[in-house]
mmCIF file of C-alpha atoms and ligand atoms in Angstrom:
data_model
loop_
_atom_site.group_PDB
_atom_site.id
_atom_site.type_symbol
_atom_site.label_atom_id
_atom_site.label_comp_id
_atom_site.label_asym_id
_atom_site.label_seq_id
_atom_site.Cartn_x
_atom_site.Cartn_y
_atom_site.Cartn_z
ATOM 1 C CA MET D 204 -13.976 27.434 -26.844
ATOM 2 C CA GLU D 205 -15.391 30.925 -27.150
ATOM 3 C CA THR D 206 -13.238 33.242 -29.294
ATOM 4 C CA LEU D 207 -12.355 36.746 -28.132
ATOM 5 C CA LEU D 208 -14.737 38.182 -30.724
ATOM 6 C CA GLU D 209 -17.608 35.976 -29.462
ATOM 7 C CA ASP D 210 -16.771 36.989 -25.911
ATOM 8 C CA LEU D 211 -16.796 40.682 -26.848
ATOM 9 C CA LEU D 212 -20.127 40.302 -28.658
ATOM 10 C CA ARG D 213 -21.688 38.515 -25.685
ATOM 11 C CA THR D 214 -20.581 41.135 -23.187
ATOM 12 C CA ALA D 215 -21.192 44.216 -25.379
ATOM 13 C CA GLU D 216 -24.135 46.563 -24.981
ATOM 14 C CA LYS D 217 -27.078 44.955 -26.843
ATOM 15 C CA GLU D 218 -27.519 47.567 -29.553
ATOM 16 C CA THR D 219 -23.804 47.682 -30.445
ATOM 17 C CA ALA D 220 -23.616 43.882 -30.506
ATOM 18 C CA LYS D 221 -26.603 43.716 -32.879
ATOM 19 C CA ILE D 222 -25.007 46.125 -35.363
ATOM 20 C CA ALA D 223 -21.674 44.311 -35.065
ATOM 21 C CA GLU D 224 -23.329 40.953 -35.781
ATOM 22 C CA LYS D 225 -25.080 42.408 -38.814
ATOM 23 C CA ALA D 226 -21.744 43.658 -40.185
ATOM 24 C CA LEU D 227 -20.033 40.341 -39.426
ATOM 25 C CA GLU D 228 -22.724 38.558 -41.458
ATOM 26 C CA GLY D 229 -21.721 40.746 -44.416
ATOM 27 C CA LYS D 230 -24.860 42.889 -44.276
ATOM 28 C CA ARG D 231 -24.732 46.611 -44.989
ATOM 29 C CA ILE D 232 -25.204 48.842 -41.948
ATOM 30 C CA THR D 233 -27.310 52.006 -42.111
ATOM 31 C CA GLU D 234 -26.211 55.573 -41.422
ATOM 32 C CA GLU D 235 -28.015 55.535 -38.068
ATOM 33 C CA GLU D 236 -26.192 52.346 -37.121
ATOM 34 C CA ALA D 237 -22.833 53.836 -38.104
ATOM 35 C CA VAL D 238 -23.519 56.848 -35.873
ATOM 36 C CA LYS D 239 -24.320 54.428 -33.029
ATOM 37 C CA LEU D 240 -20.985 52.691 -33.584
ATOM 38 C CA PHE D 241 -19.212 56.053 -33.429
ATOM 39 C CA LYS D 242 -21.017 56.797 -30.167
ATOM 40 C CA SER D 243 -20.187 53.426 -28.643
ATOM 41 C CA ASP D 244 -17.302 53.192 -26.168
ATOM 42 C CA ASN D 245 -16.565 49.640 -27.191
ATOM 43 C CA LEU D 246 -13.433 50.352 -29.212
ATOM 44 C CA THR D 247 -12.153 46.789 -28.853
ATOM 45 C CA LEU D 248 -15.263 45.319 -30.442
ATOM 46 C CA LEU D 249 -15.303 47.900 -33.259
ATOM 47 C CA GLY D 250 -11.660 47.155 -34.013
ATOM 48 C CA MET D 251 -12.170 43.415 -34.037
ATOM 49 C CA VAL D 252 -15.222 43.591 -36.282
ATOM 50 C CA ALA D 253 -13.474 45.950 -38.700
ATOM 51 C CA GLU D 254 -10.399 43.751 -38.764
ATOM 52 C CA TYR D 255 -12.520 40.638 -39.354
ATOM 53 C CA ILE D 256 -14.033 42.354 -42.408
ATOM 54 C CA ASN D 257 -10.630 43.564 -43.592
ATOM 55 C CA ARG D 258 -9.077 40.097 -43.313
ATOM 56 C CA LYS D 259 -11.896 38.641 -45.390
ATOM 57 C CA LYS D 260 -11.036 41.176 -48.098
ATOM 58 C CA ASN D 261 -7.260 41.443 -47.831
ATOM 59 C CA GLY D 262 -6.028 38.560 -45.694
ATOM 60 C CA MET D 263 -2.884 39.482 -43.751
ATOM 61 C CA LYS D 264 -1.604 41.766 -46.514
ATOM 62 C CA ALA D 265 -0.792 45.393 -45.758
ATOM 63 C CA TYR D 266 0.108 47.501 -48.759
ATOM 64 C CA PHE D 267 2.521 50.327 -49.418
ATOM 65 C CA ILE D 268 3.816 52.047 -52.544
ATOM 66 C CA VAL D 269 7.140 53.614 -53.508
ATOM 67 C CA ASN D 270 5.963 57.081 -54.423
ATOM 68 C CA ARG D 271 6.590 60.771 -54.077
ATOM 69 C CA GLN D 272 4.331 63.679 -53.350
ATOM 70 C CA ILE D 273 5.022 66.829 -55.317
ATOM 71 C CA ASN D 274 3.214 70.055 -54.496
ATOM 72 C CA PRO D 275 4.091 72.391 -57.369
ATOM 73 C CA THR D 276 2.928 75.477 -55.498
ATOM 74 C CA ASN D 277 1.499 76.475 -52.138
ATOM 75 C CA VAL D 278 -0.072 79.650 -53.496
ATOM 76 C CA CYS D 279 -3.810 79.293 -53.061
ATOM 77 C CA MET D 280 -6.709 81.644 -53.613
ATOM 78 C CA TYR D 281 -9.094 79.600 -51.468
ATOM 79 C CA GLN D 282 -7.515 80.014 -48.033
ATOM 80 C CA CYS D 283 -9.496 77.251 -46.336
ATOM 81 C CA ASP D 284 -9.453 77.836 -42.583
ATOM 82 C CA PHE D 285 -8.223 74.317 -41.742
ATOM 83 C CA CYS D 286 -5.202 74.544 -44.050
ATOM 84 C CA ALA D 287 -1.782 75.870 -43.065
ATOM 85 C CA PHE D 288 -0.213 74.941 -46.410
ATOM 86 C CA GLY D 289 -1.994 77.304 -48.824
ATOM 87 C CA VAL D 290 -0.712 80.893 -48.642
ATOM 88 C CA THR D 291 -1.213 84.109 -50.592
ATOM 89 C CA ARG D 292 1.226 84.985 -53.371
ATOM 90 C CA SER D 293 2.827 87.741 -51.275
ATOM 91 C CA ASP D 294 3.470 85.484 -48.274
ATOM 92 C CA PRO D 295 7.194 84.982 -47.585
ATOM 93 C CA LYS D 296 6.542 81.207 -47.532
ATOM 94 C CA ALA D 297 4.994 81.236 -51.049
ATOM 95 C CA TYR D 298 6.750 79.130 -53.675
ATOM 96 C CA GLU D 299 6.156 77.925 -57.221
ATOM 97 C CA MET D 300 8.194 75.139 -58.784
ATOM 98 C CA SER D 301 9.413 75.390 -62.349
ATOM 99 C CA LEU D 302 8.785 72.496 -64.737
ATOM 100 C CA GLU D 303 12.498 71.648 -64.506
ATOM 101 C CA GLU D 304 12.301 71.475 -60.734
ATOM 102 C CA ILE D 305 9.298 69.169 -60.917
ATOM 103 C CA LEU D 306 11.044 66.961 -63.471
ATOM 104 C CA ARG D 307 14.162 66.740 -61.291
ATOM 105 C CA LYS D 308 12.033 65.445 -58.428
ATOM 106 C CA VAL D 309 10.284 62.908 -60.634
ATOM 107 C CA GLU D 310 13.643 61.735 -61.975
ATOM 108 C CA GLU D 311 15.036 61.225 -58.452
ATOM 109 C CA THR D 312 12.000 59.147 -57.569
ATOM 110 C CA TYR D 313 12.127 57.178 -60.803
ATOM 111 C CA ARG D 314 15.805 56.322 -60.293
ATOM 112 C CA ALA D 315 15.019 55.145 -56.750
ATOM 113 C CA GLY D 316 12.425 52.674 -58.042
ATOM 114 C CA GLY D 317 9.399 54.912 -57.526
ATOM 115 C CA ARG D 318 6.225 53.973 -59.364
ATOM 116 C CA GLU D 319 3.924 56.900 -58.679
ATOM 117 C CA VAL D 320 4.013 60.648 -58.379
ATOM 118 C CA HIS D 321 1.159 62.190 -56.434
ATOM 119 C CA ILE D 322 0.803 65.799 -57.551
ATOM 120 C CA VAL D 323 -1.488 68.322 -55.888
ATOM 121 C CA GLY D 324 -1.052 71.908 -54.818
ATOM 122 C CA GLY D 325 -2.650 75.188 -53.973
ATOM 123 C CA ILE D 326 -4.882 76.959 -56.454
ATOM 124 C CA PRO D 327 -3.121 80.114 -57.643
ATOM 125 C CA SER D 328 -5.377 82.626 -59.372
ATOM 126 C CA HIS D 329 -2.637 83.503 -61.904
ATOM 127 C CA TRP D 330 -2.137 79.969 -63.313
ATOM 128 C CA ASP D 331 -3.863 79.201 -66.552
ATOM 129 C CA TYR D 332 -5.425 75.903 -67.482
ATOM 130 C CA SER D 333 -2.621 74.842 -69.814
ATOM 131 C CA ARG D 334 -0.106 74.793 -66.942
ATOM 132 C CA TYR D 335 -1.935 71.915 -65.227
ATOM 133 C CA VAL D 336 -2.057 69.906 -68.460
ATOM 134 C CA GLU D 337 1.573 70.742 -69.274
ATOM 135 C CA ILE D 338 2.855 69.421 -65.925
ATOM 136 C CA VAL D 339 1.228 66.052 -66.589
ATOM 137 C CA ARG D 340 2.388 66.002 -70.212
ATOM 138 C CA VAL D 341 6.080 66.719 -69.595
ATOM 139 C CA ILE D 342 6.310 64.164 -66.778
ATOM 140 C CA LYS D 343 4.733 61.455 -68.888
ATOM 141 C CA LEU D 344 6.831 62.292 -71.939
ATOM 142 C CA ARG D 345 10.068 61.965 -69.971
ATOM 143 C CA PHE D 346 8.962 59.098 -67.701
ATOM 144 C CA PRO D 347 6.325 57.055 -69.505
ATOM 145 C CA ASP D 348 6.518 54.247 -66.899
ATOM 146 C CA ILE D 349 5.717 56.380 -63.903
ATOM 147 C CA VAL D 350 2.087 56.599 -62.833
ATOM 148 C CA VAL D 351 0.812 60.158 -62.644
ATOM 149 C CA LYS D 352 -1.821 60.490 -59.915
ATOM 150 C CA ALA D 353 -2.594 64.161 -60.098
ATOM 151 C CA TRP D 354 -4.967 67.001 -59.298
ATOM 152 C CA THR D 355 -7.784 66.763 -56.815
ATOM 153 C CA ALA D 356 -11.420 67.185 -57.814
ATOM 154 C CA VAL D 357 -11.147 70.734 -56.450
ATOM 155 C CA GLU D 358 -8.332 71.500 -58.892
ATOM 156 C CA ILE D 359 -10.201 69.847 -61.760
ATOM 157 C CA HIS D 360 -13.342 71.841 -60.937
ATOM 158 C CA HIS D 361 -11.182 74.979 -60.982
ATOM 159 C CA MET D 362 -9.656 74.009 -64.354
ATOM 160 C CA ALA D 363 -13.152 73.591 -65.789
ATOM 161 C CA LYS D 364 -14.119 76.995 -64.459
ATOM 162 C CA ILE D 365 -11.136 78.907 -65.869
ATOM 163 C CA SER D 366 -11.129 77.106 -69.216
ATOM 164 C CA GLY D 367 -14.886 77.126 -69.765
ATOM 165 C CA LYS D 368 -14.719 73.376 -70.463
ATOM 166 C CA SER D 369 -16.812 70.578 -69.014
ATOM 167 C CA TYR D 370 -15.381 68.157 -66.416
ATOM 168 C CA GLU D 371 -15.412 65.534 -69.146
ATOM 169 C CA ASP D 372 -13.369 67.638 -71.579
ATOM 170 C CA VAL D 373 -10.829 68.591 -68.898
ATOM 171 C CA LEU D 374 -10.443 64.985 -67.786
ATOM 172 C CA LEU D 375 -10.126 63.723 -71.367
ATOM 173 C CA GLU D 376 -7.412 66.271 -72.070
ATOM 174 C CA LEU D 377 -5.549 65.374 -68.874
ATOM 175 C CA LYS D 378 -5.907 61.690 -69.678
ATOM 176 C CA GLU D 379 -4.558 62.224 -73.158
ATOM 177 C CA ALA D 380 -1.602 64.103 -71.609
ATOM 178 C CA GLY D 381 -0.861 61.100 -69.371
ATOM 179 C CA LEU D 382 -3.010 61.357 -66.238
ATOM 180 C CA ASP D 383 -3.526 57.859 -64.778
ATOM 181 C CA ALA D 384 -5.448 58.412 -61.555
ATOM 182 C CA ILE D 385 -6.913 61.107 -59.327
ATOM 183 C CA PRO D 386 -6.150 61.456 -55.609
ATOM 184 C CA GLY D 387 -8.875 61.887 -53.035
ATOM 185 C CA GLY D 388 -8.036 65.323 -51.610
ATOM 186 C CA GLY D 389 -10.490 68.182 -51.394
ATOM 187 C CA ALA D 390 -13.425 66.193 -50.032
ATOM 188 C CA GLU D 391 -13.043 67.436 -46.426
ATOM 189 C CA ILE D 392 -16.613 67.035 -45.063
ATOM 190 C CA PHE D 393 -19.467 67.263 -47.548
ATOM 191 C CA SER D 394 -22.019 68.888 -45.228
ATOM 192 C CA GLU D 395 -22.872 72.394 -46.421
ATOM 193 C CA ARG D 396 -22.845 73.651 -42.830
ATOM 194 C CA VAL D 397 -19.279 72.470 -42.292
ATOM 195 C CA ARG D 398 -18.030 73.615 -45.707
ATOM 196 C CA ARG D 399 -19.402 77.080 -45.050
ATOM 197 C CA ILE D 400 -17.224 77.253 -41.921
ATOM 198 C CA ILE D 401 -13.995 75.580 -43.016
ATOM 199 C CA ALA D 402 -13.829 75.917 -46.812
ATOM 200 C CA PRO D 403 -16.470 78.291 -48.148
ATOM 201 C CA TYR D 404 -14.858 78.960 -51.534
ATOM 202 C CA LYS D 405 -13.712 75.636 -52.898
ATOM 203 C CA ALA D 406 -15.745 73.122 -54.933
ATOM 204 C CA LYS D 407 -18.940 71.985 -53.209
ATOM 205 C CA ALA D 408 -19.789 68.383 -52.340
ATOM 206 C CA GLU D 409 -21.867 67.841 -55.491
ATOM 207 C CA GLU D 410 -19.049 69.221 -57.638
ATOM 208 C CA TYR D 411 -16.432 67.004 -55.965
ATOM 209 C CA LEU D 412 -18.639 63.962 -56.468
ATOM 210 C CA GLU D 413 -19.468 64.869 -60.072
ATOM 211 C CA VAL D 414 -15.770 65.158 -60.968
ATOM 212 C CA HIS D 415 -15.185 61.682 -59.505
ATOM 213 C CA ARG D 416 -18.294 60.297 -61.227
ATOM 214 C CA THR D 417 -17.052 61.653 -64.569
ATOM 215 C CA ALA D 418 -13.541 60.286 -63.997
ATOM 216 C CA HIS D 419 -14.955 56.835 -63.236
ATOM 217 C CA ARG D 420 -17.036 56.948 -66.405
ATOM 218 C CA LEU D 421 -13.885 57.753 -68.386
ATOM 219 C CA GLY D 422 -12.012 54.855 -66.784
ATOM 220 C CA ILE D 423 -9.848 56.995 -64.493
ATOM 221 C CA PRO D 424 -9.668 55.446 -61.004
ATOM 222 C CA THR D 425 -9.873 57.813 -58.048
ATOM 223 C CA ASN D 426 -9.527 57.834 -54.265
ATOM 224 C CA ALA D 427 -11.812 59.321 -51.629
ATOM 225 C CA THR D 428 -10.870 61.149 -48.425
ATOM 226 C CA MET D 429 -12.543 62.585 -45.339
ATOM 227 C CA LEU D 430 -10.913 65.260 -43.173
ATOM 228 C CA TYR D 431 -12.283 64.694 -39.656
ATOM 229 C CA GLY D 432 -11.810 66.062 -36.171
ATOM 230 C CA HIS D 433 -12.552 69.772 -36.625
ATOM 231 C CA VAL D 434 -16.097 71.187 -36.458
ATOM 232 C CA GLU D 435 -18.092 68.293 -37.891
ATOM 233 C CA THR D 436 -20.579 66.183 -35.945
ATOM 234 C CA LEU D 437 -20.496 62.381 -36.017
ATOM 235 C CA GLU D 438 -23.697 62.502 -38.086
ATOM 236 C CA GLU D 439 -21.886 64.693 -40.635
ATOM 237 C CA ARG D 440 -18.992 62.236 -40.803
ATOM 238 C CA VAL D 441 -21.384 59.399 -41.531
ATOM 239 C CA ASP D 442 -23.313 61.489 -44.079
ATOM 240 C CA HIS D 443 -19.970 62.113 -45.831
ATOM 241 C CA MET D 444 -19.176 58.408 -45.979
ATOM 242 C CA ALA D 445 -22.734 57.627 -47.112
ATOM 243 C CA ARG D 446 -22.411 59.918 -50.146
ATOM 244 C CA ILE D 447 -19.142 58.230 -51.062
ATOM 245 C CA ARG D 448 -20.672 54.772 -50.591
ATOM 246 C CA GLU D 449 -23.583 55.750 -52.826
ATOM 247 C CA LEU D 450 -21.294 56.901 -55.646
ATOM 248 C CA GLN D 451 -19.229 53.747 -55.277
ATOM 249 C CA ASP D 452 -22.433 51.690 -55.680
ATOM 250 C CA GLU D 453 -23.082 53.587 -58.888
ATOM 251 C CA THR D 454 -19.591 53.464 -60.467
ATOM 252 C CA GLY D 455 -17.227 51.168 -58.535
ATOM 253 C CA GLY D 456 -14.453 53.599 -59.491
ATOM 254 C CA PHE D 457 -13.019 54.388 -56.049
ATOM 255 C CA GLN D 458 -9.932 52.420 -55.097
ATOM 256 C CA VAL D 459 -9.497 53.348 -51.460
ATOM 257 C CA PHE D 460 -10.971 55.449 -48.677
ATOM 258 C CA ILE D 461 -8.592 57.605 -46.650
ATOM 259 C CA PRO D 462 -9.705 59.145 -43.348
ATOM 260 C CA LEU D 463 -7.482 62.193 -42.710
ATOM 261 C CA ALA D 464 -7.047 63.309 -39.099
ATOM 262 C CA TYR D 465 -7.098 67.091 -38.739
ATOM 263 C CA TRP D 466 -3.915 68.867 -37.525
ATOM 264 C CA PRO D 467 -4.615 72.378 -36.191
ATOM 265 C CA GLU D 468 -1.196 74.072 -35.831
ATOM 266 C CA GLY D 469 -0.822 77.316 -37.773
ATOM 267 C CA THR D 470 -4.369 77.162 -39.162
ATOM 268 C CA ARG D 471 -6.957 79.943 -38.806
ATOM 269 C CA LEU D 472 -9.479 77.366 -37.625
ATOM 270 C CA GLY D 473 -7.311 76.198 -34.705
ATOM 271 C CA GLY D 474 -8.776 73.625 -32.333
ATOM 272 C CA ARG D 475 -7.272 70.408 -31.027
ATOM 273 C CA ARG D 476 -5.676 67.317 -32.428
ATOM 274 C CA THR D 477 -7.797 64.215 -32.683
ATOM 275 C CA SER D 478 -7.250 61.508 -30.061
ATOM 276 C CA SER D 479 -5.928 58.103 -31.049
ATOM 277 C CA VAL D 480 -9.234 56.627 -29.824
ATOM 278 C CA ASP D 481 -11.089 58.810 -32.337
ATOM 279 C CA ASP D 482 -8.562 57.948 -35.062
ATOM 280 C CA LEU D 483 -8.924 54.193 -34.541
ATOM 281 C CA LYS D 484 -12.690 54.426 -34.251
ATOM 282 C CA THR D 485 -12.870 56.365 -37.520
ATOM 283 C CA VAL D 486 -10.744 53.777 -39.318
ATOM 284 C CA ALA D 487 -12.861 50.957 -37.874
ATOM 285 C CA VAL D 488 -16.257 52.525 -38.612
ATOM 286 C CA SER D 489 -15.209 53.414 -42.158
ATOM 287 C CA ARG D 490 -14.100 49.811 -42.745
ATOM 288 C CA ILE D 491 -17.427 48.522 -41.403
ATOM 289 C CA PHE D 492 -19.612 51.095 -43.194
ATOM 290 C CA LEU D 493 -17.924 51.175 -46.614
ATOM 291 C CA ASP D 494 -18.718 47.592 -47.541
ATOM 292 C CA ASN D 495 -18.187 48.354 -51.232
ATOM 293 C CA PHE D 496 -14.585 49.522 -50.758
ATOM 294 C CA ASP D 497 -11.675 47.091 -51.079
ATOM 295 C CA HIS D 498 -9.170 49.243 -49.223
ATOM 296 C CA ILE D 499 -8.935 51.604 -46.259
ATOM 297 C CA LYS D 500 -5.759 53.621 -45.913
ATOM 298 C CA ALA D 501 -4.066 54.298 -42.568
ATOM 299 C CA TYR D 502 -2.248 57.425 -43.741
ATOM 300 C CA TRP D 503 0.854 57.493 -41.547
ATOM 301 C CA VAL D 504 1.354 61.223 -42.105
ATOM 302 C CA THR D 505 -1.833 62.262 -40.281
ATOM 303 C CA LEU D 506 -2.138 59.301 -37.888
ATOM 304 C CA GLY D 507 1.515 59.156 -36.907
ATOM 305 C CA GLU D 508 3.432 55.941 -37.452
ATOM 306 C CA LYS D 509 2.365 54.196 -34.220
ATOM 307 C CA VAL D 510 -1.369 54.767 -34.571
ATOM 308 C CA ALA D 511 -1.108 53.838 -38.263
ATOM 309 C CA GLN D 512 0.426 50.497 -37.211
ATOM 310 C CA VAL D 513 -2.399 49.846 -34.761
ATOM 311 C CA ALA D 514 -4.894 50.894 -37.447
ATOM 312 C CA LEU D 515 -3.588 48.009 -39.563
ATOM 313 C CA ASN D 516 -5.305 45.832 -36.955
ATOM 314 C CA PHE D 517 -8.430 48.001 -36.839
ATOM 315 C CA GLY D 518 -9.577 47.486 -40.428
ATOM 316 C CA ALA D 519 -6.967 49.304 -42.518
ATOM 317 C CA ASP D 520 -4.824 47.495 -45.072
ATOM 318 C CA ASP D 521 -2.645 50.220 -46.576
ATOM 319 C CA LEU D 522 -0.110 52.750 -45.264
ATOM 320 C CA ASP D 523 0.201 54.872 -48.462
ATOM 321 C CA GLY D 524 3.876 55.144 -49.379
ATOM 322 C CA THR D 525 7.407 56.429 -49.067
ATOM 323 C CA ILE D 526 6.152 59.953 -50.004
ATOM 324 C CA GLU D 527 9.609 61.562 -49.553
ATOM 325 C CA GLU D 528 8.419 65.113 -49.100
ATOM 326 C CA GLU D 529 5.015 65.651 -47.443
ATOM 327 C CA ARG D 530 4.263 69.353 -47.043
ATOM 328 C CA ILE D 531 0.510 69.822 -46.507
ATOM 329 C CA VAL D 532 0.066 68.208 -43.105
ATOM 330 C CA HIS D 533 3.583 69.164 -41.978
ATOM 331 C CA ALA D 534 2.559 72.799 -42.431
ATOM 332 C CA ALA D 535 -0.154 72.045 -39.836
ATOM 333 C CA GLY D 536 2.186 70.469 -37.305
ATOM 334 C CA THR D 537 2.231 66.708 -37.823
ATOM 335 C CA LYS D 538 5.173 65.106 -36.037
ATOM 336 C CA SER D 539 5.545 62.216 -38.472
ATOM 337 C CA ALA D 540 8.520 61.976 -40.830
ATOM 338 C CA TYR D 541 8.514 63.771 -44.190
ATOM 339 C CA GLY D 542 9.083 60.456 -45.908
ATOM 340 C CA HIS D 543 10.046 56.866 -45.159
ATOM 341 C CA SER D 544 12.404 54.360 -46.747
ATOM 342 C CA VAL D 545 11.022 51.074 -48.058
ATOM 343 C CA ASP D 546 12.863 49.276 -45.228
ATOM 344 C CA ARG D 547 11.149 51.436 -42.633
ATOM 345 C CA LEU D 548 7.668 50.839 -44.106
ATOM 346 C CA VAL D 549 8.332 47.097 -44.350
ATOM 347 C CA ASN D 550 9.391 47.107 -40.694
ATOM 348 C CA LEU D 551 6.391 49.146 -39.566
ATOM 349 C CA ILE D 552 4.085 46.659 -41.279
ATOM 350 C CA ARG D 553 5.905 43.589 -39.953
ATOM 351 C CA LYS D 554 5.840 44.936 -36.418
ATOM 352 C CA ALA D 555 2.097 45.387 -36.811
ATOM 353 C CA GLY D 556 1.903 41.648 -37.527
ATOM 354 C CA LYS D 557 1.039 41.977 -41.210
ATOM 355 C CA VAL D 558 2.706 40.863 -44.433
ATOM 356 C CA PRO D 559 4.190 43.870 -46.274
ATOM 357 C CA VAL D 560 3.162 44.051 -49.909
ATOM 358 C CA GLU D 561 4.537 46.652 -52.282
ATOM 359 C CA ARG D 562 1.758 47.657 -54.682
ATOM 360 C CA ASP D 563 1.297 49.945 -57.633
ATOM 361 C CA THR D 564 -1.285 52.748 -57.759
ATOM 362 C CA PHE D 565 -3.986 50.272 -58.811
ATOM 363 C CA TYR D 566 -3.321 47.780 -55.986
ATOM 364 C CA ARG D 567 -1.539 45.320 -58.242
ATOM 365 C CA VAL D 568 1.085 43.438 -56.275
ATOM 366 C CA VAL D 569 4.694 44.364 -57.065
ATOM 367 C CA ARG D 570 6.452 42.409 -54.320
ATOM 368 C CA VAL D 571 5.427 40.407 -51.281
ATOM 369 C CA TYR D 572 7.870 40.605 -48.363
ATOM 370 C CA GLU D 573 7.552 37.075 -46.964
ATOM 371 C CA GLY D 574 9.538 35.946 -43.922
ATOM 372 C CA ASP D 575 11.553 38.130 -41.555
ATOM 373 C CA ALA D 576 14.500 39.337 -43.600
HETATM 374 O O1 LIG R 728 -7.598 67.769 -49.170
HETATM 375 C C1 LIG R 728 -5.224 69.977 -45.426
HETATM 376 C C2 LIG R 728 -5.871 67.617 -46.071
HETATM 377 C C3 LIG R 728 -5.636 66.790 -48.131
HETATM 378 C C4 LIG R 728 -4.880 69.670 -43.307
HETATM 379 O O2 LIG R 728 -5.603 60.029 -52.645
HETATM 380 C C5 LIG R 728 -5.129 68.418 -43.892
HETATM 381 O O3 LIG R 728 -4.088 58.591 -52.133
HETATM 382 C C6 LIG R 728 -4.898 67.396 -41.848
HETATM 383 O O4 LIG R 728 -5.897 64.185 -49.919
HETATM 384 N N1 LIG R 728 -4.687 68.578 -41.221
HETATM 385 C C7 LIG R 728 -4.622 66.451 -49.168
HETATM 386 N N2 LIG R 728 -5.135 67.291 -43.175
HETATM 387 C C8 LIG R 728 -4.003 65.083 -48.894
HETATM 388 C C9 LIG R 728 -4.770 63.997 -49.532
HETATM 389 C C10 LIG R 728 -4.175 62.662 -49.724
HETATM 390 C C11 LIG R 728 -3.079 62.290 -48.988
HETATM 391 C C12 LIG R 728 -2.526 61.027 -49.214
HETATM 392 C C13 LIG R 728 -3.029 60.174 -50.162
HETATM 393 C C14 LIG R 728 -4.119 60.582 -50.911
HETATM 394 C C15 LIG R 728 -4.645 59.686 -51.965
HETATM 395 C C16 LIG R 728 -4.716 61.825 -50.691
HETATM 396 O O5 LIG R 728 -4.938 67.117 -46.939
HETATM 397 C C17 LIG R 728 -6.529 67.970 -48.313
HETATM 398 C C18 LIG R 728 -7.024 68.149 -46.908
HETATM 399 O O6 LIG R 728 -8.130 67.326 -46.675
HETATM 400 N N3 LIG R 728 -5.361 68.666 -45.178
HETATM 401 N N4 LIG R 728 -4.917 70.624 -44.267
HETATM 402 C C19 LIG R 728 -4.659 69.726 -41.901
HETATM 403 N N5 LIG R 728 -4.496 70.888 -41.277
HETATM 404 FE FE1 LIG R 729 -5.901 75.717 -50.920
HETATM 405 FE FE2 LIG R 729 -6.306 73.087 -50.750
HETATM 406 FE FE3 LIG R 729 -5.256 74.423 -48.653
HETATM 407 FE FE4 LIG R 729 -7.830 74.819 -49.321
HETATM 408 S S1 LIG R 729 -6.909 72.861 -48.596
HETATM 409 S S2 LIG R 729 -6.292 76.418 -48.844
HETATM 410 S S3 LIG R 729 -7.767 74.605 -51.544
HETATM 411 S S4 LIG R 729 -4.307 74.155 -50.652
#
């Protein structure tokens, strides 16, 4: 009997079916082919192909982590137009956490069984380099078991600039202080045209990629992101993913790719929210295109819980984590929760038909939630 996938392939437009078949055979698709997939209306086929590839890699597992995001400050000299989180120092919303405050948050998370703190913030012009290193050092000294995933490539580029050190020296110092991994933020869209419009002052594409390349060389795993749904073209989205795929070919140091849906509220850039069709298509095409990535994250904060659940059947295998206190996308209007309990994440995954698996930062399995209870 013909399977649904075979049926969809047979009835699909010829060109889309050909690209889908190529991907199903495990062959790498080209940038032009990825753009064609984005332009295709056949969302069902894209989802099924992406999910076929995901199941070959991850089976029925869908991962989550018990973690916490900490944003030590929202003061930021870059003022990217898509960001409602970063403010000037004189803004009434501006805040800066003390080391004690940060430690209190880490302690809360640690006591609740948390395994990771994800630390990123604005870029205040008055912070010196040692402050970034100190934050990592004091956390690790007090909580040696907790994984410190901290500072985006944009922050590391900035540290290199203000300290006069190379990326390698900054990363070695952070590593020595206790840095375990680097999150994927700051990538946005690599195209120079887009960066000039939405984020003219922060690290450029080559700088972002070079920080990640250096981290991989030093044995520090990193993540990659893509902020989509603002002013970029589909070609620019694919170009972004192609540059990430190329670096992954070179180093193998990326753990996961995270498409981030743009939220416009309160931003200078404005615009509209992405549609769930675009969100699911972006998850699916990234799963199909990034053949050298093990994991694709359906970040529930930007997708919303429901679309994130559907995305777990459109090629994604990870929801991120409990988070506790998300501030960046909430500043831009997301309607998702600020954080979720483990029970809630387990339920979201089960209802999506997948097996919930608690993981650590490095995708090592902590606990598999078999059965219904
Ligand atoms: O770089 C900023 C994005 C990123 C908006 O590595 C926005 O595991 C939507 O990178 N609408 C930070 N997004 C978050 C991030 C991340 C999150 C979760 C896990 C990981 C990981 C990384 O948030 C920024 C930017 O791309 N962002 N403003 C906005 N208006
Ligand atoms: Fe600052 Fe990052 Fe927001 Fe840009 S995205 S304004 S660098 S906090």
